[in-house]
Amino acid sequence: MIKFTIDGIEVEAEEGQNVLQVALDNGFDIPHLCYHEALEPYGACRLCQVEITRGNRTRLTTSCNYPVQEGIKVQTKTEKVIRARKLVIELLLARSPNVPVIKELAEEYSVGTPRFSLDNDDCILCGLCERVCREVVGVEAISFLGRGSSRKVGPPLEINPQTCIACGACAYVCPTNCIKVEENENERTIVRWGRTLPMKKCKVCGRSFAPWFQLDYFGKITEGIPKDFWDKCPDCR
Amino acid sequence: MKKISSLQELDKARQEILDRIDPEKPVVTITSGTSARAYGSEKVIDTLRKELKKQGLTGKIDIRITGGQGFDEREPLVMVSPQDILYQQVKPADIADIVSETLIGNKVVDRLLYKDAETGETVLHKMDIPFYKAQSPYIFGNNSKIDPTSLDDYIAIGGYSALAKVLRENSPEEVVEMIKKSGLRGRGGGGFPTGRKWESCRNAPGKKHYVICNADEGDPGAYMDRGLLEGNPHSVLEGMMIGAYAIGSDEGYVYVRYEYPLASENVERAIEQLRTYGLLGKNILGTHFNFDITVSRGGGAFICGESTALMASLEGKAGEPRAKHIHTVESGLWDQPTDLNNVETWANVPLIINKGVDWYTSIGTEGSKGTKIFSLVGKVKNTGLVEVPMGITIREVVENIGGGISGNGKLKAVQTGGPSGGAIPTSLIDMPIDYDRLTEVGSMMGSGGMIVMDDKTCMVDIAKYFMNFLKDESCGKCTTCREGTRRMYEVLNAITEGKGKEGDIELLEDLSWIVAEGSLCALGQTAPNPVLSTIKYFRDEYEAHIKEKRCPAGVCKALITYSIDEAKCTGCGVCKTVCPADAITGKKKELHTIDPDTCIRCGACLAACNFDAVKVV
């Protein structure tokens, strides 16, 4: 067990854990947008910054990708931490002034109208969609494109992604809800990526429940599950 | 050439090469690096070969084609030895004269000599030219002695003797200790002690250890590494081999930026030659040392000069930095211990081994040892690559080597450290060039860019230029860097357009803080330097733009007006002829006037007027 303190309180963690996860598990409130416990930490949104003292050196750093170490001192509410959070929120708010989760953060941290011209982008480039697609689903249908201020997430060449199984995991993890999923009796569409796939009907109840392509893929990557498992909707299995 | 399979055979091979050289035989050396090629050096070489053939001199005179020799604005350079004459800015049409006058007639072609702009005196020998005289060319000087495509040339000047020396005499630990004692610090930007880096990497457990040469040189206006790789690739490779031996690595990579085709070609050829000679591969020089090197070319992103982004790119991923809570010397390329050093750092290694630690540490200052190559550019008379000892003052570089400010301007500032460095004002130019002093004044050593600015340079405009570069070259991962640099650019742009507001300076300082403190890699962490240093030393210029809507340097188009001085105008009409916007009216021999609404502030009239009558307010 590794022991260290967060805001003066001693906590315990296992080797390989990161500071943010341990802090959240112990009830500390650290805002974060690009972190998800099922995914590799990425350190892009810069909201989870804290001050960490190791030896005689204290510095501001992101907690999501900071590996726990014996004896470190983590501070989550110093003047510097709050200043950094407020500035990050101001930058995000100027980019995405109409995204509820950003507006809530701005309110919580008393960040008023940004001092810059306002854009209206609903994506904050946290990369959760890209990571879930690559790390969990394993199809890598989308990735980051471009760099600097023209960076965005999308399918290769920004055309209908051939490997996307329209599972919707990207939409599920998106903190700003900018990836919309539309469904009707016959098709499911991931609007942002321009992917539409036909749906399969449940062998038992006849309800459309998931894209054919997705069920085929799941059938291929899972072992020991009877083939007709994927012919039935979750309610009839 | 047969394989060199022992230390003795290397000595023998060197002697054989030296024996073949006739010191009496005339040699014509022509520079043909990227800069010289841009000036047509390949045609000059071609013309020389034909002319020698015509005169029946083929075989009687050697031609040596080298990389750049630093004085890029005077390329191509042609040197004739044994007389040691330097001709500059040589064109194909000059070749006939060089052959008939100098090679046959043993006379000097005066018009091709370097001429001092002030005294009008011509200079015969290279090392008497002020640009070269004040330099200490230990690393870069060998460019003039070798053809970069010839391993024999490099061996002839003592090449690979440093490698042989350590393989013969020193344990890897001793080599690490030597580099530590030499005080060598990274020449690529950070200035981290090289020996300590090697030691950490050597001691880190791993299946395999890698060494990397970072040749992804990307600072605007800086090309030291290109100069070395093009002109003397073996010096860099020898450094890598010594490093690999010290660290315990058997695999190395040279990561060359996409925009350097000649550097890639030369280093790839050099590696191929080493394999043929048996100097790369298994059991090098009959020892237990195994090592090989692969060249990898970048895709054109500035960020790939950052060590972790470079390693990601080498692994075939997008070039994006990762957090360095675990250092790359412990977990770098493919999660193995990896030592990455810059081109110039590697090139210093053979020099330290050959000349000894005591000699090396006698050059430089307390915390910065050896020499540094700078690319001296901007508003200075002599531009090019210069190698100077650490501790030399900025003034000595600008005035003695650079020859002072070009035109009739005055020195205003010197930017060191590229886009992540800072502008150093005239009041500080007597400070010595040293890693720590440069950082103290808000700039940095960086990779060695040195941009000289005169009083016609607007410091707000300069800050905007660098921020524009950085906002485009940020990988975009961190909110702080991606959004922060973009917003800083927006604020700076508004200021230069006359839309600056009270509080903009404070806003820039606020943004600078979060970009520097809140970003993951060195690009973001140092991105605000050009803004902070110009605010620190030239705050009055920012205030003039914001409060008085005035650009004191007369650069920002929205804030200046061109007019014609009634007392000076002779009515010659030259301004009217050159104006691309038809904004100037006036009859011959009468006062001309500029319509401010039509004027596009291009400055053509200012440049064309022979009577100093065009005013910028």
CSV table of N, CA, C and O in Angstrom, one decimal, chain A residues 42-46 49 54 59-62 65-67 69 79-81 83-85 87-88 90-92 94-95 115-119 124-125 144 146-151, chain B residues 300-303 320 323-327 471-480 482-484 486-487 490-491 501 506-507 509-511 513-515 517-521 525:
chain,number,residue,atom,x,y,z
A,42,TYR,N,-5.5,10.8,-19.8
A,42,TYR,CA,-5.0,11.5,-21.0
A,42,TYR,C,-4.4,12.8,-20.7
A,42,TYR,O,-3.4,13.3,-21.3
A,43,GLY,N,-5.0,13.5,-19.7
A,43,GLY,CA,-4.4,14.8,-19.3
A,43,GLY,C,-4.6,15.9,-20.3
A,43,GLY,O,-3.8,16.8,-20.4
A,44,ALA,N,-5.8,16.0,-20.9
A,44,ALA,CA,-6.0,17.0,-21.9
A,44,ALA,C,-6.8,18.2,-21.5
A,44,ALA,O,-6.5,19.3,-21.8
A,45,CYS,N,-7.8,18.0,-20.6
A,45,CYS,CA,-8.7,19.1,-20.3
A,45,CYS,C,-8.0,20.1,-19.3
A,45,CYS,O,-8.3,21.3,-19.2
A,46,ARG,N,-7.1,19.6,-18.5
A,46,ARG,CA,-6.3,20.4,-17.5
A,46,ARG,C,-7.1,20.9,-16.4
A,46,ARG,O,-6.7,21.8,-15.7
A,49,GLN,N,-6.2,19.8,-12.3
A,49,GLN,CA,-4.9,20.2,-11.7
A,49,GLN,C,-4.9,20.4,-10.2
A,49,GLN,O,-5.9,20.9,-9.7
A,54,ARG,N,6.6,16.8,-3.8
A,54,ARG,CA,7.3,15.6,-3.8
A,54,ARG,C,8.8,16.0,-3.4
A,54,ARG,O,9.4,16.9,-4.1
A,59,ARG,N,4.6,21.5,-7.3
A,59,ARG,CA,4.2,22.0,-8.6
A,59,ARG,C,2.7,21.7,-8.9
A,59,ARG,O,2.2,20.8,-8.4
A,60,LEU,N,2.2,22.6,-9.8
A,60,LEU,CA,0.9,22.4,-10.3
A,60,LEU,C,0.9,21.3,-11.4
A,60,LEU,O,1.8,21.4,-12.3
A,61,THR,N,0.0,20.3,-11.2
A,61,THR,CA,0.1,19.3,-12.2
A,61,THR,C,-1.3,18.6,-12.3
A,61,THR,O,-2.1,18.7,-11.4
A,62,THR,N,-1.5,17.9,-13.4
A,62,THR,CA,-2.8,17.2,-13.5
A,62,THR,C,-2.8,16.0,-12.7
A,62,THR,O,-1.8,15.3,-12.6
A,65,ASN,N,-3.2,11.9,-14.5
A,65,ASN,CA,-2.1,11.0,-15.0
A,65,ASN,C,-0.9,11.1,-14.1
A,65,ASN,O,0.2,10.7,-14.5
A,66,TYR,N,-1.1,11.5,-12.8
A,66,TYR,CA,0.0,11.5,-11.9
A,66,TYR,C,0.0,10.2,-11.1
A,66,TYR,O,-0.9,9.9,-10.3
A,67,PRO,N,1.0,9.4,-11.2
A,67,PRO,CA,1.0,8.1,-10.5
A,67,PRO,C,1.2,8.3,-9.0
A,67,PRO,O,2.1,9.1,-8.6
A,69,GLN,N,2.5,8.1,-5.3
A,69,GLN,CA,3.8,7.8,-4.7
A,69,GLN,C,3.8,8.0,-3.2
A,69,GLN,O,3.1,8.9,-2.7
A,79,GLU,N,-4.8,28.5,-3.6
A,79,GLU,CA,-5.1,29.7,-4.4
A,79,GLU,C,-4.7,29.5,-5.9
A,79,GLU,O,-5.4,29.8,-6.8
A,80,LYS,N,-3.5,28.8,-6.0
A,80,LYS,CA,-3.0,28.6,-7.3
A,80,LYS,C,-3.9,27.6,-8.1
A,80,LYS,O,-4.2,27.8,-9.3
A,81,VAL,N,-4.3,26.5,-7.4
A,81,VAL,CA,-5.2,25.5,-8.0
A,81,VAL,C,-6.5,26.2,-8.5
A,81,VAL,O,-6.9,26.0,-9.6
A,83,ARG,N,-7.0,29.3,-9.1
A,83,ARG,CA,-6.7,30.3,-10.2
A,83,ARG,C,-6.6,29.5,-11.5
A,83,ARG,O,-7.2,29.9,-12.6
A,84,ALA,N,-5.9,28.4,-11.5
A,84,ALA,CA,-5.7,27.6,-12.7
A,84,ALA,C,-7.1,27.1,-13.2
A,84,ALA,O,-7.4,27.1,-14.4
A,85,ARG,N,-7.9,26.5,-12.3
A,85,ARG,CA,-9.2,26.0,-12.7
A,85,ARG,C,-10.1,27.1,-13.3
A,85,ARG,O,-10.7,26.8,-14.3
A,87,LEU,N,-9.2,29.8,-14.8
A,87,LEU,CA,-8.7,30.2,-16.2
A,87,LEU,C,-9.0,29.1,-17.2
A,87,LEU,O,-9.4,29.4,-18.3
A,88,VAL,N,-8.9,27.8,-16.8
A,88,VAL,CA,-9.2,26.7,-17.8
A,88,VAL,C,-10.7,26.8,-18.1
A,88,VAL,O,-11.1,26.7,-19.3
A,90,GLU,N,-12.6,29.4,-18.0
A,90,GLU,CA,-12.9,30.6,-18.8
A,90,GLU,C,-12.5,30.3,-20.3
A,90,GLU,O,-13.3,30.6,-21.2
A,91,LEU,N,-11.4,29.6,-20.5
A,91,LEU,CA,-11.0,29.2,-21.9
A,91,LEU,C,-12.1,28.2,-22.5
A,91,LEU,O,-12.4,28.4,-23.7
A,92,LEU,N,-12.5,27.3,-21.7
A,92,LEU,CA,-13.5,26.3,-22.2
A,92,LEU,C,-14.9,27.0,-22.5
A,92,LEU,O,-15.5,26.7,-23.4
A,94,ALA,N,-15.3,30.1,-23.3
A,94,ALA,CA,-15.3,30.9,-24.5
A,94,ALA,C,-15.4,30.0,-25.8
A,94,ALA,O,-16.0,30.4,-26.8
A,95,ARG,N,-14.9,28.8,-25.7
A,95,ARG,CA,-15.0,27.9,-26.8
A,95,ARG,C,-16.4,27.3,-26.9
A,95,ARG,O,-17.0,27.2,-28.0
A,115,ARG,N,-13.3,36.8,-21.2
A,115,ARG,CA,-12.7,38.1,-21.7
A,115,ARG,C,-12.4,38.0,-23.2
A,115,ARG,O,-11.6,38.8,-23.7
A,116,PHE,N,-12.9,36.9,-23.9
A,116,PHE,CA,-12.6,36.7,-25.3
A,116,PHE,C,-13.8,36.6,-26.1
A,116,PHE,O,-14.9,36.5,-25.6
A,117,SER,N,-13.7,36.7,-27.4
A,117,SER,CA,-14.8,36.5,-28.3
A,117,SER,C,-15.4,35.1,-28.1
A,117,SER,O,-14.6,34.1,-27.9
A,118,LEU,N,-16.7,34.9,-28.2
A,118,LEU,CA,-17.3,33.6,-27.9
A,118,LEU,C,-17.4,32.8,-29.2
A,118,LEU,O,-17.8,33.3,-30.2
A,119,ASP,N,-17.0,31.5,-29.1
A,119,ASP,CA,-17.3,30.6,-30.2
A,119,ASP,C,-18.5,29.8,-29.9
A,119,ASP,O,-19.2,30.1,-28.8
A,124,ILE,N,-15.3,19.7,-26.7
A,124,ILE,CA,-14.2,20.3,-26.0
A,124,ILE,C,-12.9,19.6,-26.2
A,124,ILE,O,-11.9,19.8,-25.5
A,125,LEU,N,-12.9,18.6,-27.1
A,125,LEU,CA,-11.6,17.8,-27.4
A,125,LEU,C,-11.1,17.1,-26.3
A,125,LEU,O,-9.8,17.0,-26.1
A,144,PHE,N,-8.1,11.8,-33.5
A,144,PHE,CA,-7.9,13.2,-33.6
A,144,PHE,C,-7.4,13.6,-35.0
A,144,PHE,O,-6.6,12.8,-35.6
A,146,GLY,N,-5.9,16.9,-37.4
A,146,GLY,CA,-5.3,18.3,-37.4
A,146,GLY,C,-4.6,18.5,-36.1
A,146,GLY,O,-4.4,17.7,-35.3
A,147,ARG,N,-4.1,19.8,-36.0
A,147,ARG,CA,-3.4,20.1,-34.7
A,147,ARG,C,-3.7,21.6,-34.4
A,147,ARG,O,-4.3,22.3,-35.2
A,148,GLY,N,-3.3,22.0,-33.2
A,148,GLY,CA,-3.5,23.4,-32.8
A,148,GLY,C,-5.0,23.7,-32.8
A,148,GLY,O,-5.8,22.9,-32.4
A,149,SER,N,-5.3,25.0,-33.2
A,149,SER,CA,-6.7,25.4,-33.0
A,149,SER,C,-7.6,24.7,-34.1
A,149,SER,O,-8.8,24.8,-34.0
A,150,SER,N,-7.0,24.0,-35.1
A,150,SER,CA,-7.9,23.3,-36.0
A,150,SER,C,-8.1,21.8,-35.7
A,150,SER,O,-8.6,21.0,-36.5
A,151,ARG,N,-7.6,21.5,-34.5
A,151,ARG,CA,-7.8,20.1,-34.1
A,151,ARG,C,-9.2,19.7,-33.9
A,151,ARG,O,-10.0,20.5,-33.4
B,300,GLY,N,6.5,16.7,-40.5
B,300,GLY,CA,6.3,18.1,-40.7
B,300,GLY,C,5.6,18.9,-39.6
B,300,GLY,O,5.1,20.0,-39.8
B,301,ALA,N,5.6,18.2,-38.4
B,301,ALA,CA,5.0,18.9,-37.2
B,301,ALA,C,6.2,19.4,-36.3
B,301,ALA,O,7.0,18.6,-35.9
B,302,PHE,N,6.1,20.7,-35.9
B,302,PHE,CA,7.1,21.3,-35.0
B,302,PHE,C,7.1,20.5,-33.7
B,302,PHE,O,8.2,20.3,-33.1
B,303,ILE,N,5.9,20.1,-33.2
B,303,ILE,CA,5.8,19.4,-31.9
B,303,ILE,C,6.7,18.1,-31.8
B,303,ILE,O,7.0,17.7,-30.7
B,320,GLU,N,2.3,13.4,-30.4
B,320,GLU,CA,1.6,14.1,-29.3
B,320,GLU,C,2.4,13.8,-28.1
B,320,GLU,O,2.7,12.7,-27.8
B,323,ALA,N,2.7,12.9,-20.6
B,323,ALA,CA,3.2,13.5,-19.3
B,323,ALA,C,4.5,12.7,-19.0
B,323,ALA,O,4.6,11.6,-19.3
B,324,LYS,N,5.4,13.5,-18.4
B,324,LYS,CA,6.7,12.9,-18.1
B,324,LYS,C,6.9,12.6,-16.6
B,324,LYS,O,8.0,12.8,-16.1
B,325,HIS,N,5.8,12.2,-15.9
B,325,HIS,CA,6.0,11.9,-14.5
B,325,HIS,C,7.0,10.7,-14.4
B,325,HIS,O,7.7,10.6,-13.4
B,326,ILE,N,7.0,9.9,-15.4
B,326,ILE,CA,8.0,8.9,-15.6
B,326,ILE,C,8.9,9.3,-16.7
B,326,ILE,O,8.4,9.5,-17.8
B,327,HIS,N,10.2,9.5,-16.5
B,327,HIS,CA,11.1,10.1,-17.5
B,327,HIS,C,11.3,9.1,-18.6
B,327,HIS,O,11.3,7.9,-18.4
B,471,LYS,N,0.5,28.9,-32.0
B,471,LYS,CA,-0.9,28.4,-31.9
B,471,LYS,C,-1.1,27.4,-33.1
B,471,LYS,O,-1.9,26.5,-32.9
B,472,ASP,N,-0.4,27.6,-34.2
B,472,ASP,CA,-0.6,26.6,-35.2
B,472,ASP,C,0.2,25.3,-35.0
B,472,ASP,O,-0.1,24.2,-35.5
B,473,GLU,N,1.3,25.4,-34.2
B,473,GLU,CA,2.2,24.2,-34.0
B,473,GLU,C,1.9,23.5,-32.7
B,473,GLU,O,2.4,22.4,-32.5
B,474,SER,N,1.0,24.1,-31.9
B,474,SER,CA,0.6,23.4,-30.7
B,474,SER,C,-0.1,22.1,-31.2
B,474,SER,O,-0.8,22.1,-32.2
B,475,CYS,N,0.1,21.0,-30.5
B,475,CYS,CA,-0.6,19.8,-31.0
B,475,CYS,C,-2.1,19.9,-30.7
B,475,CYS,O,-2.9,19.2,-31.4
B,476,GLY,N,-2.5,20.7,-29.7
B,476,GLY,CA,-3.9,20.9,-29.5
B,476,GLY,C,-4.5,20.0,-28.4
B,476,GLY,O,-5.7,20.0,-28.1
B,477,LYS,N,-3.6,19.2,-27.7
B,477,LYS,CA,-4.1,18.3,-26.7
B,477,LYS,C,-4.6,19.1,-25.5
B,477,LYS,O,-5.7,18.9,-25.0
B,478,CYS,N,-3.7,19.9,-24.9
B,478,CYS,CA,-4.0,20.6,-23.7
B,478,CYS,C,-4.9,21.8,-23.9
B,478,CYS,O,-4.6,22.6,-24.8
B,479,THR,N,-6.0,21.9,-23.2
B,479,THR,CA,-6.9,23.1,-23.3
B,479,THR,C,-6.1,24.4,-23.2
B,479,THR,O,-6.3,25.3,-23.9
B,480,THR,N,-5.2,24.4,-22.2
B,480,THR,CA,-4.4,25.6,-21.9
B,480,THR,C,-3.6,26.1,-23.1
B,480,THR,O,-3.6,27.2,-23.4
B,482,ARG,N,-3.7,24.9,-26.4
B,482,ARG,CA,-4.5,25.1,-27.6
B,482,ARG,C,-5.4,26.3,-27.6
B,482,ARG,O,-5.3,27.2,-28.5
B,483,GLU,N,-6.2,26.5,-26.5
B,483,GLU,CA,-7.0,27.7,-26.4
B,483,GLU,C,-6.2,28.9,-26.0
B,483,GLU,O,-6.5,30.0,-26.4
B,484,GLY,N,-5.3,28.7,-25.1
B,484,GLY,CA,-4.5,29.8,-24.6
B,484,GLY,C,-3.7,30.5,-25.6
B,484,GLY,O,-3.7,31.8,-25.7
B,486,ARG,N,-4.1,30.5,-28.8
B,486,ARG,CA,-5.0,31.1,-29.7
B,486,ARG,C,-5.5,32.4,-29.2
B,486,ARG,O,-5.6,33.4,-29.9
B,487,ARG,N,-5.9,32.4,-27.9
B,487,ARG,CA,-6.5,33.7,-27.4
B,487,ARG,C,-5.4,34.7,-27.2
B,487,ARG,O,-5.7,35.9,-27.4
B,490,GLU,N,-5.1,36.3,-30.5
B,490,GLU,CA,-6.2,37.2,-30.8
B,490,GLU,C,-6.0,38.5,-30.1
B,490,GLU,O,-6.3,39.6,-30.7
B,491,VAL,N,-5.6,38.5,-28.8
B,491,VAL,CA,-5.4,39.8,-28.1
B,491,VAL,C,-4.3,40.6,-28.8
B,491,VAL,O,-4.4,41.8,-29.0
B,501,LYS,N,-7.4,47.2,-25.8
B,501,LYS,CA,-8.2,47.8,-24.7
B,501,LYS,C,-7.4,47.9,-23.4
B,501,LYS,O,-6.4,47.1,-23.2
B,506,GLU,N,-2.7,43.0,-18.9
B,506,GLU,CA,-3.0,42.1,-17.7
B,506,GLU,C,-3.6,40.8,-18.2
B,506,GLU,O,-3.3,39.7,-17.7
B,507,LEU,N,-4.4,40.9,-19.2
B,507,LEU,CA,-5.1,39.7,-19.7
B,507,LEU,C,-4.0,38.8,-20.4
B,507,LEU,O,-4.0,37.5,-20.2
B,509,GLU,N,-0.9,38.7,-19.5
B,509,GLU,CA,-0.1,38.1,-18.4
B,509,GLU,C,-0.9,36.9,-17.7
B,509,GLU,O,-0.3,35.9,-17.3
B,510,ASP,N,-2.2,37.1,-17.6
B,510,ASP,CA,-3.0,36.0,-17.0
B,510,ASP,C,-3.0,34.8,-17.9
B,510,ASP,O,-2.8,33.6,-17.4
B,511,LEU,N,-3.1,35.0,-19.2
B,511,LEU,CA,-3.1,33.8,-20.1
B,511,LEU,C,-1.7,33.2,-20.1
B,511,LEU,O,-1.6,32.0,-20.2
B,513,TRP,N,0.3,33.0,-17.8
B,513,TRP,CA,0.5,32.2,-16.5
B,513,TRP,C,-0.1,30.8,-16.7
B,513,TRP,O,0.5,29.8,-16.5
B,514,ILE,N,-1.4,30.8,-17.2
B,514,ILE,CA,-2.0,29.5,-17.3
B,514,ILE,C,-1.5,28.6,-18.4
B,514,ILE,O,-1.4,27.4,-18.3
B,515,VAL,N,-1.0,29.2,-19.5
B,515,VAL,CA,-0.4,28.4,-20.6
B,515,VAL,C,0.9,27.8,-20.1
B,515,VAL,O,1.1,26.6,-20.3
B,517,GLU,N,1.9,27.4,-16.8
B,517,GLU,CA,1.8,26.5,-15.7
B,517,GLU,C,0.9,25.3,-15.9
B,517,GLU,O,1.1,24.3,-15.3
B,518,GLY,N,0.0,25.5,-16.8
B,518,GLY,CA,-1.1,24.4,-17.0
B,518,GLY,C,-0.9,23.5,-18.2
B,518,GLY,O,-1.7,22.6,-18.4
B,519,SER,N,0.2,23.6,-18.9
B,519,SER,CA,0.4,22.8,-20.1
B,519,SER,C,1.3,21.6,-19.8
B,519,SER,O,2.2,21.7,-19.0
B,520,LEU,N,1.1,20.6,-20.6
B,520,LEU,CA,1.8,19.3,-20.4
B,520,LEU,C,3.3,19.4,-20.8
B,520,LEU,O,4.2,18.9,-20.1
B,521,CYS,N,3.6,19.9,-22.0
B,521,CYS,CA,4.9,19.8,-22.5
B,521,CYS,C,5.6,21.2,-22.6
B,521,CYS,O,5.0,22.2,-22.4
B,525,GLN,N,4.7,25.2,-22.0
B,525,GLN,CA,5.3,25.8,-20.8
B,525,GLN,C,6.2,27.0,-21.2
B,525,GLN,O,6.4,27.8,-20.3
